[in-house]
Amino acid sequence: MAEFTMPSLGADMDEGVLQEWLVAPGDRVGKGDAVAVVETDKAAIEVECFTSGTVGRLLVEPGTRVPVGTPLALIDTAQAPAAQAAEKPTAEARAPGARTTRTRGTGGAGAARKGRAETPAGRAAVHARVRAPKAAAVPEGLPAPEPTEKAAPPPPSAPPSPPPAPAPPSPPSAAGEPAAAVGPLVRHLADGLGVDLGSVHGSGPGGRVTRADVAQAARPAPARRRVTPYARRLARDLGVDLEGVHGTGDGGAVRAADVRAAARAAQAAPERSRPAVPVRARDGGHVPAAEAAAVSGEGARDDGRQREDAMRRAIGELMSRSKREIPHYYLSTVIDLAPAQEWMHRRNRGRPPSARLVTAALLLKAAALAAREVPQLNGHWQDGAFTPGTGVHLGVAVSLRGGGLLTPVIHDADTLTPEDLMATLKDLVRRARQGRLRGSELSGATLTVTSLGEQGVEAVFGVIHPPQVALVGFGAVVERPWAVGGLLGVHPVVTATLSGDHRATDGAIGARYLTAVDRLLHEPGDMPGSTIEERE
Amino acid sequence: MSGTRSLDSAEALTVVRESITAVVPDADFTRVRPHDRFRDVLELDSLDFLSLVEILSEQAGVPIDEDDYPRLTTLADSVEFLVERTKQYEQSRR
């Protein structure tokens, strides 16, 4: 038995609003699965589970603001049976709105809350009773997930649980394949896209079906419907359901203009064309992730002003604390980017835009590798001493349109190839701007990089994000006269800066770091992971 | 609809605007004059610009290389580039 608690999603977070549950009682969850959406002052974040097991009671209603550390749900880690005797109708579990009106102590949330106050054994008993049947919790038409290696083996300290009832025969899936492990978010995505999970080939570890697989499956599946790739992308971004869009292209193909028209129509008549969905989500109803994304975008516009104020406050508090506590020192150096850009240019030639790198990815790669070389700058200042980071986890400052910023984290950035780094960067930036980041993607940074150069300035001297001890800044890439070997030429250059915490390091260490960044960018092909790429 | 047919200026401008809007949904074109550097005015970062190249290429049905990036600086340049490139491409396919 484990408690899933309100996580801290950054040094500036004390409390958060549980906005939406992505799982229902009885759902099997794996470590790393997104289980809920939490709204902080800065963004709506998908938070993940850190244990594998079965979702027991949901202890907090959507819309509730709770401090960090508050238990949100119980996760039964003892067993993850495919099916259990039903005691509680699943419909109830999937309609939290209904739960609020139910009287307590009738075996639902009230009982679970009481159970929590009792002994651990009592808790286990209550918990075992309310486990919902897995098969019933799966949307119609989907095969019941089989237990897989994803389900954690019972830990030795776990309370004894009743032997799992024999699993009922799975409903036949379209392909007749056994269902692979499927995370709740993936399941919701599949649900929302109308994808039969049984027919999806899992490309993840152990045949696990990933979101990408579902998205892929969703594409060719409705073959009867011709949609241009751009229209499809637009529909996704605007939250338009393609099923309801009238196509005006060749052979009834849906074009971008059709999607836009549908989006406009939806906006013009919100009551009629957006039945219940946004309302349900606000009330804490259960909506598929895809829909929810659209909904949260809508909500963000509604209270955009409020959100902006809250974000300014959050940024203000963290930065004030930084300037109050951290004695900053600043270094700056101009780096010749000609070799890096030439390398990148060669590498990008002949590749479609989707497979190309941008300079920012190379700068991040160099920043990460340099942090490995100068570990004194990579970690946290805690209780009056420096704790080196385990791995280089780069926070990347992403400015949001309309103001504010978020710093998603690229974990183990030093070990990623430029390609992987690029893919991760794209994904994080996109989702940061859409307000759909995961908790783990916002925490654990050991060093932050800001590339304000994208906004045109030549140098940025940043404020360190406590408890980190340094911040790296890259300005705009500009063409400047540059002397190499006594010859003057015009080169692309970038100003790299370092803000350091003088409690943790002195300027000499900082200088070593910037020198390393410079050296790495002069030999981009020698950066680990880059050479293989060049061989092709 | 991503065609390989050549575009005239008006069509090319529509494609450019639609593509930019796909990247920056709230792009305000009243602020962008034909010879302004739209990347600066609309605050497209390098990832946004790469997305724009991807969408433009898809929409116009022509390849766009890194060497072509400088021609996608202003709306006027971009229109001229697309008209020219789609024409070349159409001819080369005949």
mmCIF file with all atom_site columns, N, CA and C in Angstrom, chain A residues 228-231 233-234 237-238 255-257 260 344-346 348-351 353-354 356-360 401 422 425-426 429 433 454-455, chain B residues 1-2 17-26 39 42-48 50-51 53-55 57-59 63-67 69:
data_model
loop_
_atom_site.group_PDB
_atom_site.id
_atom_site.type_symbol
_atom_site.label_atom_id
_atom_site.label_alt_id
_atom_site.label_comp_id
_atom_site.label_asym_id
_atom_site.label_entity_id
_atom_site.label_seq_id
_atom_site.pdbx_PDB_ins_code
_atom_site.Cartn_x
_atom_site.Cartn_y
_atom_site.Cartn_z
_atom_site.occupancy
_atom_site.B_iso_or_equiv
_atom_site.pdbx_formal_charge
_atom_site.auth_seq_id
_atom_site.auth_comp_id
_atom_site.auth_asym_id
_atom_site.auth_atom_id
_atom_site.pdbx_PDB_model_num
ATOM 1   N N  . THR A 1 228 ? -5.572  15.952 -44.676 1.00 0.00 ? 228 THR A N  1
ATOM 2   C CA . THR A 1 228 ? -4.185  16.345 -44.968 1.00 0.00 ? 228 THR A CA 1
ATOM 3   C C  . THR A 1 228 ? -3.401  16.375 -43.661 1.00 0.00 ? 228 THR A C  1
ATOM 4   N N  . PRO A 1 229 ? -2.100  16.102 -43.744 1.00 0.00 ? 229 PRO A N  1
ATOM 5   C CA . PRO A 1 229 ? -1.293  16.065 -42.525 1.00 0.00 ? 229 PRO A CA 1
ATOM 6   C C  . PRO A 1 229 ? -1.369  17.380 -41.745 1.00 0.00 ? 229 PRO A C  1
ATOM 7   N N  . TYR A 1 230 ? -1.386  18.451 -42.478 1.00 0.00 ? 230 TYR A N  1
ATOM 8   C CA . TYR A 1 230 ? -1.435  19.753 -41.830 1.00 0.00 ? 230 TYR A CA 1
ATOM 9   C C  . TYR A 1 230 ? -2.766  19.949 -41.115 1.00 0.00 ? 230 TYR A C  1
ATOM 10  N N  . ALA A 1 231 ? -3.834  19.525 -41.779 1.00 0.00 ? 231 ALA A N  1
ATOM 11  C CA . ALA A 1 231 ? -5.156  19.652 -41.165 1.00 0.00 ? 231 ALA A CA 1
ATOM 12  C C  . ALA A 1 231 ? -5.219  18.822 -39.891 1.00 0.00 ? 231 ALA A C  1
ATOM 13  N N  . ARG A 1 233 ? -2.732  18.040 -37.949 1.00 0.00 ? 233 ARG A N  1
ATOM 14  C CA . ARG A 1 233 ? -1.952  18.711 -36.907 1.00 0.00 ? 233 ARG A CA 1
ATOM 15  C C  . ARG A 1 233 ? -2.749  19.879 -36.320 1.00 0.00 ? 233 ARG A C  1
ATOM 16  N N  . LEU A 1 234 ? -3.369  20.621 -37.212 1.00 0.00 ? 234 LEU A N  1
ATOM 17  C CA . LEU A 1 234 ? -4.147  21.783 -36.798 1.00 0.00 ? 234 LEU A CA 1
ATOM 18  C C  . LEU A 1 234 ? -5.296  21.337 -35.892 1.00 0.00 ? 234 LEU A C  1
ATOM 19  N N  . ASP A 1 237 ? -4.013  20.637 -32.543 1.00 0.00 ? 237 ASP A N  1
ATOM 20  C CA . ASP A 1 237 ? -3.655  21.845 -31.806 1.00 0.00 ? 237 ASP A CA 1
ATOM 21  C C  . ASP A 1 237 ? -4.876  22.643 -31.368 1.00 0.00 ? 237 ASP A C  1
ATOM 22  N N  . LEU A 1 238 ? -5.883  22.647 -32.235 1.00 0.00 ? 238 LEU A N  1
ATOM 23  C CA . LEU A 1 238 ? -7.071  23.441 -31.918 1.00 0.00 ? 238 LEU A CA 1
ATOM 24  C C  . LEU A 1 238 ? -8.097  22.638 -31.134 1.00 0.00 ? 238 LEU A C  1
ATOM 25  N N  . ARG A 1 255 ? -9.421  19.546 -45.215 1.00 0.00 ? 255 ARG A N  1
ATOM 26  C CA . ARG A 1 255 ? -8.299  20.441 -45.377 1.00 0.00 ? 255 ARG A CA 1
ATOM 27  C C  . ARG A 1 255 ? -8.191  21.356 -44.158 1.00 0.00 ? 255 ARG A C  1
ATOM 28  N N  . ALA A 1 256 ? -7.083  22.060 -44.095 1.00 0.00 ? 256 ALA A N  1
ATOM 29  C CA . ALA A 1 256 ? -6.861  22.952 -42.952 1.00 0.00 ? 256 ALA A CA 1
ATOM 30  C C  . ALA A 1 256 ? -8.001  23.951 -42.803 1.00 0.00 ? 256 ALA A C  1
ATOM 31  N N  . ALA A 1 257 ? -8.451  24.460 -43.933 1.00 0.00 ? 257 ALA A N  1
ATOM 32  C CA . ALA A 1 257 ? -9.512  25.461 -43.890 1.00 0.00 ? 257 ALA A CA 1
ATOM 33  C C  . ALA A 1 257 ? -10.775 24.887 -43.235 1.00 0.00 ? 257 ALA A C  1
ATOM 34  N N  . ARG A 1 260 ? -10.261 24.778 -39.528 1.00 0.00 ? 260 ARG A N  1
ATOM 35  C CA . ARG A 1 260 ? -10.359 26.108 -38.941 1.00 0.00 ? 260 ARG A CA 1
ATOM 36  C C  . ARG A 1 260 ? -11.817 26.566 -38.866 1.00 0.00 ? 260 ARG A C  1
ATOM 37  N N  . MET A 1 344 ? 26.642  21.183 -38.281 1.00 0.00 ? 344 MET A N  1
ATOM 38  C CA . MET A 1 344 ? 25.193  21.004 -38.260 1.00 0.00 ? 344 MET A CA 1
ATOM 39  C C  . MET A 1 344 ? 24.600  21.124 -39.661 1.00 0.00 ? 344 MET A C  1
ATOM 40  N N  . HIS A 1 345 ? 25.115  22.074 -40.396 1.00 0.00 ? 345 HIS A N  1
ATOM 41  C CA . HIS A 1 345 ? 24.639  22.307 -41.739 1.00 0.00 ? 345 HIS A CA 1
ATOM 42  C C  . HIS A 1 345 ? 24.875  21.078 -42.617 1.00 0.00 ? 345 HIS A C  1
ATOM 43  N N  . ARG A 1 346 ? 26.063  20.507 -42.492 1.00 0.00 ? 346 ARG A N  1
ATOM 44  C CA . ARG A 1 346 ? 26.389  19.297 -43.257 1.00 0.00 ? 346 ARG A CA 1
ATOM 45  C C  . ARG A 1 346 ? 25.439  18.170 -42.873 1.00 0.00 ? 346 ARG A C  1
ATOM 46  N N  . ASN A 1 348 ? 22.474  18.388 -41.552 1.00 0.00 ? 348 ASN A N  1
ATOM 47  C CA . ASN A 1 348 ? 21.063  18.629 -41.869 1.00 0.00 ? 348 ASN A CA 1
ATOM 48  C C  . ASN A 1 348 ? 20.761  18.532 -43.358 1.00 0.00 ? 348 ASN A C  1
ATOM 49  N N  . ARG A 1 349 ? 21.792  18.658 -44.151 1.00 0.00 ? 349 ARG A N  1
ATOM 50  C CA . ARG A 1 349 ? 21.582  18.701 -45.598 1.00 0.00 ? 349 ARG A CA 1
ATOM 51  C C  . ARG A 1 349 ? 20.901  17.423 -46.085 1.00 0.00 ? 349 ARG A C  1
ATOM 52  N N  . GLY A 1 350 ? 19.865  17.620 -46.875 1.00 0.00 ? 350 GLY A N  1
ATOM 53  C CA . GLY A 1 350 ? 19.175  16.463 -47.428 1.00 0.00 ? 350 GLY A CA 1
ATOM 54  C C  . GLY A 1 350 ? 18.196  15.810 -46.464 1.00 0.00 ? 350 GLY A C  1
ATOM 55  N N  . ARG A 1 351 ? 18.125  16.342 -45.243 1.00 0.00 ? 351 ARG A N  1
ATOM 56  C CA . ARG A 1 351 ? 17.152  15.760 -44.312 1.00 0.00 ? 351 ARG A CA 1
ATOM 57  C C  . ARG A 1 351 ? 15.890  16.603 -44.288 1.00 0.00 ? 351 ARG A C  1
ATOM 58  N N  . PRO A 1 353 ? 12.837  18.692 -42.688 1.00 0.00 ? 353 PRO A N  1
ATOM 59  C CA . PRO A 1 353 ? 12.890  19.607 -41.548 1.00 0.00 ? 353 PRO A CA 1
ATOM 60  C C  . PRO A 1 353 ? 12.688  18.895 -40.204 1.00 0.00 ? 353 PRO A C  1
ATOM 61  N N  . SER A 1 354 ? 11.836  17.878 -40.214 1.00 0.00 ? 354 SER A N  1
ATOM 62  C CA . SER A 1 354 ? 11.540  17.211 -38.946 1.00 0.00 ? 354 SER A CA 1
ATOM 63  C C  . SER A 1 354 ? 12.756  16.488 -38.374 1.00 0.00 ? 354 SER A C  1
ATOM 64  N N  . ARG A 1 356 ? 15.922  17.697 -38.708 1.00 0.00 ? 356 ARG A N  1
ATOM 65  C CA . ARG A 1 356 ? 17.055  18.618 -38.614 1.00 0.00 ? 356 ARG A CA 1
ATOM 66  C C  . ARG A 1 356 ? 17.306  19.066 -37.175 1.00 0.00 ? 356 ARG A C  1
ATOM 67  N N  . LEU A 1 357 ? 18.547  19.431 -36.958 1.00 0.00 ? 357 LEU A N  1
ATOM 68  C CA . LEU A 1 357 ? 18.919  19.987 -35.662 1.00 0.00 ? 357 LEU A CA 1
ATOM 69  C C  . LEU A 1 357 ? 18.861  21.506 -35.737 1.00 0.00 ? 357 LEU A C  1
ATOM 70  N N  . VAL A 1 358 ? 18.738  22.140 -34.566 1.00 0.00 ? 358 VAL A N  1
ATOM 71  C CA . VAL A 1 358 ? 18.925  23.588 -34.511 1.00 0.00 ? 358 VAL A CA 1
ATOM 72  C C  . VAL A 1 358 ? 20.108  23.860 -33.580 1.00 0.00 ? 358 VAL A C  1
ATOM 73  N N  . THR A 1 359 ? 20.672  25.053 -33.720 1.00 0.00 ? 359 THR A N  1
ATOM 74  C CA . THR A 1 359 ? 21.849  25.403 -32.923 1.00 0.00 ? 359 THR A CA 1
ATOM 75  C C  . THR A 1 359 ? 21.586  25.226 -31.422 1.00 0.00 ? 359 THR A C  1
ATOM 76  N N  . ALA A 1 360 ? 20.382  25.561 -31.004 1.00 0.00 ? 360 ALA A N  1
ATOM 77  C CA . ALA A 1 360 ? 20.055  25.466 -29.580 1.00 0.00 ? 360 ALA A CA 1
ATOM 78  C C  . ALA A 1 360 ? 20.331  24.069 -29.027 1.00 0.00 ? 360 ALA A C  1
ATOM 79  N N  . ARG A 1 401 ? 4.349   32.128 -24.767 1.00 0.00 ? 401 ARG A N  1
ATOM 80  C CA . ARG A 1 401 ? 3.724   33.239 -25.478 1.00 0.00 ? 401 ARG A CA 1
ATOM 81  C C  . ARG A 1 401 ? 2.748   33.896 -24.510 1.00 0.00 ? 401 ARG A C  1
ATOM 82  N N  . MET A 1 422 ? 17.490  16.950 -29.301 1.00 0.00 ? 422 MET A N  1
ATOM 83  C CA . MET A 1 422 ? 16.641  17.789 -30.147 1.00 0.00 ? 422 MET A CA 1
ATOM 84  C C  . MET A 1 422 ? 15.180  17.351 -30.035 1.00 0.00 ? 422 MET A C  1
ATOM 85  N N  . LEU A 1 425 ? 13.830  18.255 -26.663 1.00 0.00 ? 425 LEU A N  1
ATOM 86  C CA . LEU A 1 425 ? 13.651  19.701 -26.570 1.00 0.00 ? 425 LEU A CA 1
ATOM 87  C C  . LEU A 1 425 ? 12.365  20.137 -27.268 1.00 0.00 ? 425 LEU A C  1
ATOM 88  N N  . LYS A 1 426 ? 12.179  19.664 -28.483 1.00 0.00 ? 426 LYS A N  1
ATOM 89  C CA . LYS A 1 426 ? 10.977  20.009 -29.245 1.00 0.00 ? 426 LYS A CA 1
ATOM 90  C C  . LYS A 1 426 ? 9.719   19.635 -28.476 1.00 0.00 ? 426 LYS A C  1
ATOM 91  N N  . VAL A 1 429 ? 9.225   21.782 -25.247 1.00 0.00 ? 429 VAL A N  1
ATOM 92  C CA . VAL A 1 429 ? 8.837   23.157 -25.528 1.00 0.00 ? 429 VAL A CA 1
ATOM 93  C C  . VAL A 1 429 ? 7.381   23.206 -25.987 1.00 0.00 ? 429 VAL A C  1
ATOM 94  N N  . ARG A 1 433 ? 4.323   24.939 -23.742 1.00 0.00 ? 433 ARG A N  1
ATOM 95  C CA . ARG A 1 433 ? 3.468   26.022 -24.232 1.00 0.00 ? 433 ARG A CA 1
ATOM 96  C C  . ARG A 1 433 ? 2.008   25.633 -24.266 1.00 0.00 ? 433 ARG A C  1
ATOM 97  N N  . GLU A 1 454 ? 17.288  33.658 -28.395 1.00 0.00 ? 454 GLU A N  1
ATOM 98  C CA . GLU A 1 454 ? 16.205  33.442 -29.349 1.00 0.00 ? 454 GLU A CA 1
ATOM 99  C C  . GLU A 1 454 ? 15.351  34.700 -29.479 1.00 0.00 ? 454 GLU A C  1
ATOM 100 N N  . GLN A 1 455 ? 15.364  35.523 -28.447 1.00 0.00 ? 455 GLN A N  1
ATOM 101 C CA . GLN A 1 455 ? 14.576  36.763 -28.489 1.00 0.00 ? 455 GLN A CA 1
ATOM 102 C C  . GLN A 1 455 ? 15.421  37.933 -28.990 1.00 0.00 ? 455 GLN A C  1
ATOM 103 N N  . MET B 2 1   ? -4.042  18.115 -49.667 1.00 0.00 ? 1   MET B N  1
ATOM 104 C CA . MET B 2 1   ? -4.032  19.128 -50.692 1.00 0.00 ? 1   MET B CA 1
ATOM 105 C C  . MET B 2 1   ? -2.617  19.579 -51.000 1.00 0.00 ? 1   MET B C  1
ATOM 106 N N  . SER B 2 2   ? -1.668  19.042 -50.217 1.00 0.00 ? 2   SER B N  1
ATOM 107 C CA . SER B 2 2   ? -0.314  19.483 -50.485 1.00 0.00 ? 2   SER B CA 1
ATOM 108 C C  . SER B 2 2   ? 0.013   19.097 -51.915 1.00 0.00 ? 2   SER B C  1
ATOM 109 N N  . ARG B 2 17  ? 0.869   32.579 -44.519 1.00 0.00 ? 17  ARG B N  1
ATOM 110 C CA . ARG B 2 17  ? 0.118   33.031 -43.345 1.00 0.00 ? 17  ARG B CA 1
ATOM 111 C C  . ARG B 2 17  ? -0.467  31.864 -42.560 1.00 0.00 ? 17  ARG B C  1
ATOM 112 N N  . GLU B 2 18  ? -1.036  30.926 -43.303 1.00 0.00 ? 18  GLU B N  1
ATOM 113 C CA . GLU B 2 18  ? -1.633  29.772 -42.618 1.00 0.00 ? 18  GLU B CA 1
ATOM 114 C C  . GLU B 2 18  ? -0.568  28.976 -41.876 1.00 0.00 ? 18  GLU B C  1
ATOM 115 N N  . SER B 2 19  ? 0.592   28.862 -42.489 1.00 0.00 ? 19  SER B N  1
ATOM 116 C CA . SER B 2 19  ? 1.658   28.088 -41.860 1.00 0.00 ? 19  SER B CA 1
ATOM 117 C C  . SER B 2 19  ? 2.167   28.794 -40.601 1.00 0.00 ? 19  SER B C  1
ATOM 118 N N  . ILE B 2 20  ? 2.300   30.101 -40.700 1.00 0.00 ? 20  ILE B N  1
ATOM 119 C CA . ILE B 2 20  ? 2.749   30.849 -39.526 1.00 0.00 ? 20  ILE B CA 1
ATOM 120 C C  . ILE B 2 20  ? 1.701   30.729 -38.416 1.00 0.00 ? 20  ILE B C  1
ATOM 121 N N  . THR B 2 21  ? 0.440   30.815 -38.810 1.00 0.00 ? 21  THR B N  1
ATOM 122 C CA . THR B 2 21  ? -0.624  30.718 -37.816 1.00 0.00 ? 21  THR B CA 1
ATOM 123 C C  . THR B 2 21  ? -0.621  29.349 -37.130 1.00 0.00 ? 21  THR B C  1
ATOM 124 N N  . ALA B 2 22  ? -0.224  28.337 -37.890 1.00 0.00 ? 22  ALA B N  1
ATOM 125 C CA . ALA B 2 22  ? -0.171  27.000 -37.285 1.00 0.00 ? 22  ALA B CA 1
ATOM 126 C C  . ALA B 2 22  ? 0.901   26.941 -36.202 1.00 0.00 ? 22  ALA B C  1
ATOM 127 N N  . VAL B 2 23  ? 1.939   27.730 -36.366 1.00 0.00 ? 23  VAL B N  1
ATOM 128 C CA . VAL B 2 23  ? 3.028   27.727 -35.391 1.00 0.00 ? 23  VAL B CA 1
ATOM 129 C C  . VAL B 2 23  ? 2.745   28.715 -34.262 1.00 0.00 ? 23  VAL B C  1
ATOM 130 N N  . VAL B 2 24  ? 2.284   29.889 -34.641 1.00 0.00 ? 24  VAL B N  1
ATOM 131 C CA . VAL B 2 24  ? 1.937   30.923 -33.652 1.00 0.00 ? 24  VAL B CA 1
ATOM 132 C C  . VAL B 2 24  ? 0.438   31.195 -33.794 1.00 0.00 ? 24  VAL B C  1
ATOM 133 N N  . PRO B 2 25  ? -0.372  30.464 -33.052 1.00 0.00 ? 25  PRO B N  1
ATOM 134 C CA . PRO B 2 25  ? -1.821  30.520 -33.279 1.00 0.00 ? 25  PRO B CA 1
ATOM 135 C C  . PRO B 2 25  ? -2.408  31.932 -33.177 1.00 0.00 ? 25  PRO B C  1
ATOM 136 N N  . ASP B 2 26  ? -1.837  32.769 -32.335 1.00 0.00 ? 26  ASP B N  1
ATOM 137 C CA . ASP B 2 26  ? -2.434  34.099 -32.193 1.00 0.00 ? 26  ASP B CA 1
ATOM 138 C C  . ASP B 2 26  ? -1.649  35.160 -32.967 1.00 0.00 ? 26  ASP B C  1
ATOM 139 N N  . ARG B 2 39  ? 9.963   36.864 -38.191 1.00 0.00 ? 39  ARG B N  1
ATOM 140 C CA . ARG B 2 39  ? 10.454  36.065 -37.054 1.00 0.00 ? 39  ARG B CA 1
ATOM 141 C C  . ARG B 2 39  ? 10.623  36.930 -35.825 1.00 0.00 ? 39  ARG B C  1
ATOM 142 N N  . LEU B 2 42  ? 6.930   38.457 -34.741 1.00 0.00 ? 42  LEU B N  1
ATOM 143 C CA . LEU B 2 42  ? 6.028   37.471 -34.144 1.00 0.00 ? 42  LEU B CA 1
ATOM 144 C C  . LEU B 2 42  ? 6.740   36.585 -33.112 1.00 0.00 ? 42  LEU B C  1
ATOM 145 N N  . GLU B 2 43  ? 8.021   36.883 -32.859 1.00 0.00 ? 43  GLU B N  1
ATOM 146 C CA . GLU B 2 43  ? 8.791   36.178 -31.842 1.00 0.00 ? 43  GLU B CA 1
ATOM 147 C C  . GLU B 2 43  ? 8.825   34.662 -32.051 1.00 0.00 ? 43  GLU B C  1
ATOM 148 N N  . LEU B 2 44  ? 9.249   34.278 -33.234 1.00 0.00 ? 44  LEU B N  1
ATOM 149 C CA . LEU B 2 44  ? 9.439   32.841 -33.492 1.00 0.00 ? 44  LEU B CA 1
ATOM 150 C C  . LEU B 2 44  ? 10.854  32.457 -33.058 1.00 0.00 ? 44  LEU B C  1
ATOM 151 N N  . ASP B 2 45  ? 10.976  31.474 -32.202 1.00 0.00 ? 45  ASP B N  1
ATOM 152 C CA . ASP B 2 45  ? 12.322  31.012 -31.867 1.00 0.00 ? 45  ASP B CA 1
ATOM 153 C C  . ASP B 2 45  ? 12.755  29.976 -32.902 1.00 0.00 ? 45  ASP B C  1
ATOM 154 N N  . SER B 2 46  ? 13.943  29.411 -32.726 1.00 0.00 ? 46  SER B N  1
ATOM 155 C CA . SER B 2 46  ? 14.468  28.544 -33.785 1.00 0.00 ? 46  SER B CA 1
ATOM 156 C C  . SER B 2 46  ? 13.642  27.268 -33.956 1.00 0.00 ? 46  SER B C  1
ATOM 157 N N  . LEU B 2 47  ? 13.050  26.801 -32.851 1.00 0.00 ? 47  LEU B N  1
ATOM 158 C CA . LEU B 2 47  ? 12.198  25.611 -32.978 1.00 0.00 ? 47  LEU B CA 1
ATOM 159 C C  . LEU B 2 47  ? 10.913  25.957 -33.729 1.00 0.00 ? 47  LEU B C  1
ATOM 160 N N  . ASP B 2 48  ? 10.367  27.147 -33.424 1.00 0.00 ? 48  ASP B N  1
ATOM 161 C CA . ASP B 2 48  ? 9.169   27.592 -34.144 1.00 0.00 ? 48  ASP B CA 1
ATOM 162 C C  . ASP B 2 48  ? 9.469   27.696 -35.636 1.00 0.00 ? 48  ASP B C  1
ATOM 163 N N  . LEU B 2 50  ? 11.713  26.158 -37.345 1.00 0.00 ? 50  LEU B N  1
ATOM 164 C CA . LEU B 2 50  ? 11.852  24.829 -37.947 1.00 0.00 ? 50  LEU B CA 1
ATOM 165 C C  . LEU B 2 50  ? 10.471  24.214 -38.219 1.00 0.00 ? 50  LEU B C  1
ATOM 166 N N  . SER B 2 51  ? 9.560   24.396 -37.280 1.00 0.00 ? 51  SER B N  1
ATOM 167 C CA . SER B 2 51  ? 8.194   23.907 -37.496 1.00 0.00 ? 51  SER B CA 1
ATOM 168 C C  . SER B 2 51  ? 7.575   24.598 -38.701 1.00 0.00 ? 51  SER B C  1
ATOM 169 N N  . VAL B 2 53  ? 9.095   25.812 -41.302 1.00 0.00 ? 53  VAL B N  1
ATOM 170 C CA . VAL B 2 53  ? 9.699   25.261 -42.518 1.00 0.00 ? 53  VAL B CA 1
ATOM 171 C C  . VAL B 2 53  ? 9.031   23.922 -42.858 1.00 0.00 ? 53  VAL B C  1
ATOM 172 N N  . GLU B 2 54  ? 8.828   23.131 -41.821 1.00 0.00 ? 54  GLU B N  1
ATOM 173 C CA . GLU B 2 54  ? 8.216   21.819 -42.014 1.00 0.00 ? 54  GLU B CA 1
ATOM 174 C C  . GLU B 2 54  ? 6.809   21.961 -42.613 1.00 0.00 ? 54  GLU B C  1
ATOM 175 N N  . ILE B 2 55  ? 6.033   22.862 -42.051 1.00 0.00 ? 55  ILE B N  1
ATOM 176 C CA . ILE B 2 55  ? 4.650   23.034 -42.504 1.00 0.00 ? 55  ILE B CA 1
ATOM 177 C C  . ILE B 2 55  ? 4.605   23.662 -43.898 1.00 0.00 ? 55  ILE B C  1
ATOM 178 N N  . SER B 2 57  ? 6.817   23.460 -46.221 1.00 0.00 ? 57  SER B N  1
ATOM 179 C CA . SER B 2 57  ? 7.261   22.464 -47.167 1.00 0.00 ? 57  SER B CA 1
ATOM 180 C C  . SER B 2 57  ? 6.138   21.475 -47.491 1.00 0.00 ? 57  SER B C  1
ATOM 181 N N  . GLU B 2 58  ? 5.421   21.106 -46.441 1.00 0.00 ? 58  GLU B N  1
ATOM 182 C CA . GLU B 2 58  ? 4.319   20.163 -46.568 1.00 0.00 ? 58  GLU B CA 1
ATOM 183 C C  . GLU B 2 58  ? 3.170   20.789 -47.364 1.00 0.00 ? 58  GLU B C  1
ATOM 184 N N  . GLN B 2 59  ? 2.874   22.024 -47.031 1.00 0.00 ? 59  GLN B N  1
ATOM 185 C CA . GLN B 2 59  ? 1.757   22.722 -47.654 1.00 0.00 ? 59  GLN B CA 1
ATOM 186 C C  . GLN B 2 59  ? 1.996   23.015 -49.127 1.00 0.00 ? 59  GLN B C  1
ATOM 187 N N  . PRO B 2 63  ? 10.444  20.743 -51.384 1.00 0.00 ? 63  PRO B N  1
ATOM 188 C CA . PRO B 2 63  ? 11.468  20.666 -50.343 1.00 0.00 ? 63  PRO B CA 1
ATOM 189 C C  . PRO B 2 63  ? 12.005  22.057 -50.023 1.00 0.00 ? 63  PRO B C  1
ATOM 190 N N  . ILE B 2 64  ? 12.338  22.280 -48.759 1.00 0.00 ? 64  ILE B N  1
ATOM 191 C CA . ILE B 2 64  ? 12.969  23.536 -48.358 1.00 0.00 ? 64  ILE B CA 1
ATOM 192 C C  . ILE B 2 64  ? 14.221  23.181 -47.565 1.00 0.00 ? 64  ILE B C  1
ATOM 193 N N  . ASP B 2 65  ? 15.368  23.572 -48.092 1.00 0.00 ? 65  ASP B N  1
ATOM 194 C CA . ASP B 2 65  ? 16.631  23.241 -47.441 1.00 0.00 ? 65  ASP B CA 1
ATOM 195 C C  . ASP B 2 65  ? 17.073  24.356 -46.502 1.00 0.00 ? 65  ASP B C  1
ATOM 196 N N  . GLU B 2 66  ? 18.085  24.037 -45.717 1.00 0.00 ? 66  GLU B N  1
ATOM 197 C CA . GLU B 2 66  ? 18.633  25.063 -44.818 1.00 0.00 ? 66  GLU B CA 1
ATOM 198 C C  . GLU B 2 66  ? 19.163  26.257 -45.598 1.00 0.00 ? 66  GLU B C  1
ATOM 199 N N  . ASP B 2 67  ? 19.696  25.955 -46.787 1.00 0.00 ? 67  ASP B N  1
ATOM 200 C CA . ASP B 2 67  ? 20.232  27.041 -47.604 1.00 0.00 ? 67  ASP B CA 1
ATOM 201 C C  . ASP B 2 67  ? 19.139  28.031 -48.014 1.00 0.00 ? 67  ASP B C  1
ATOM 202 N N  . TYR B 2 69  ? 16.740  29.024 -45.989 1.00 0.00 ? 69  TYR B N  1
ATOM 203 C CA . TYR B 2 69  ? 16.219  29.749 -44.826 1.00 0.00 ? 69  TYR B CA 1
ATOM 204 C C  . TYR B 2 69  ? 16.296  31.267 -44.971 1.00 0.00 ? 69  TYR B C  1
#
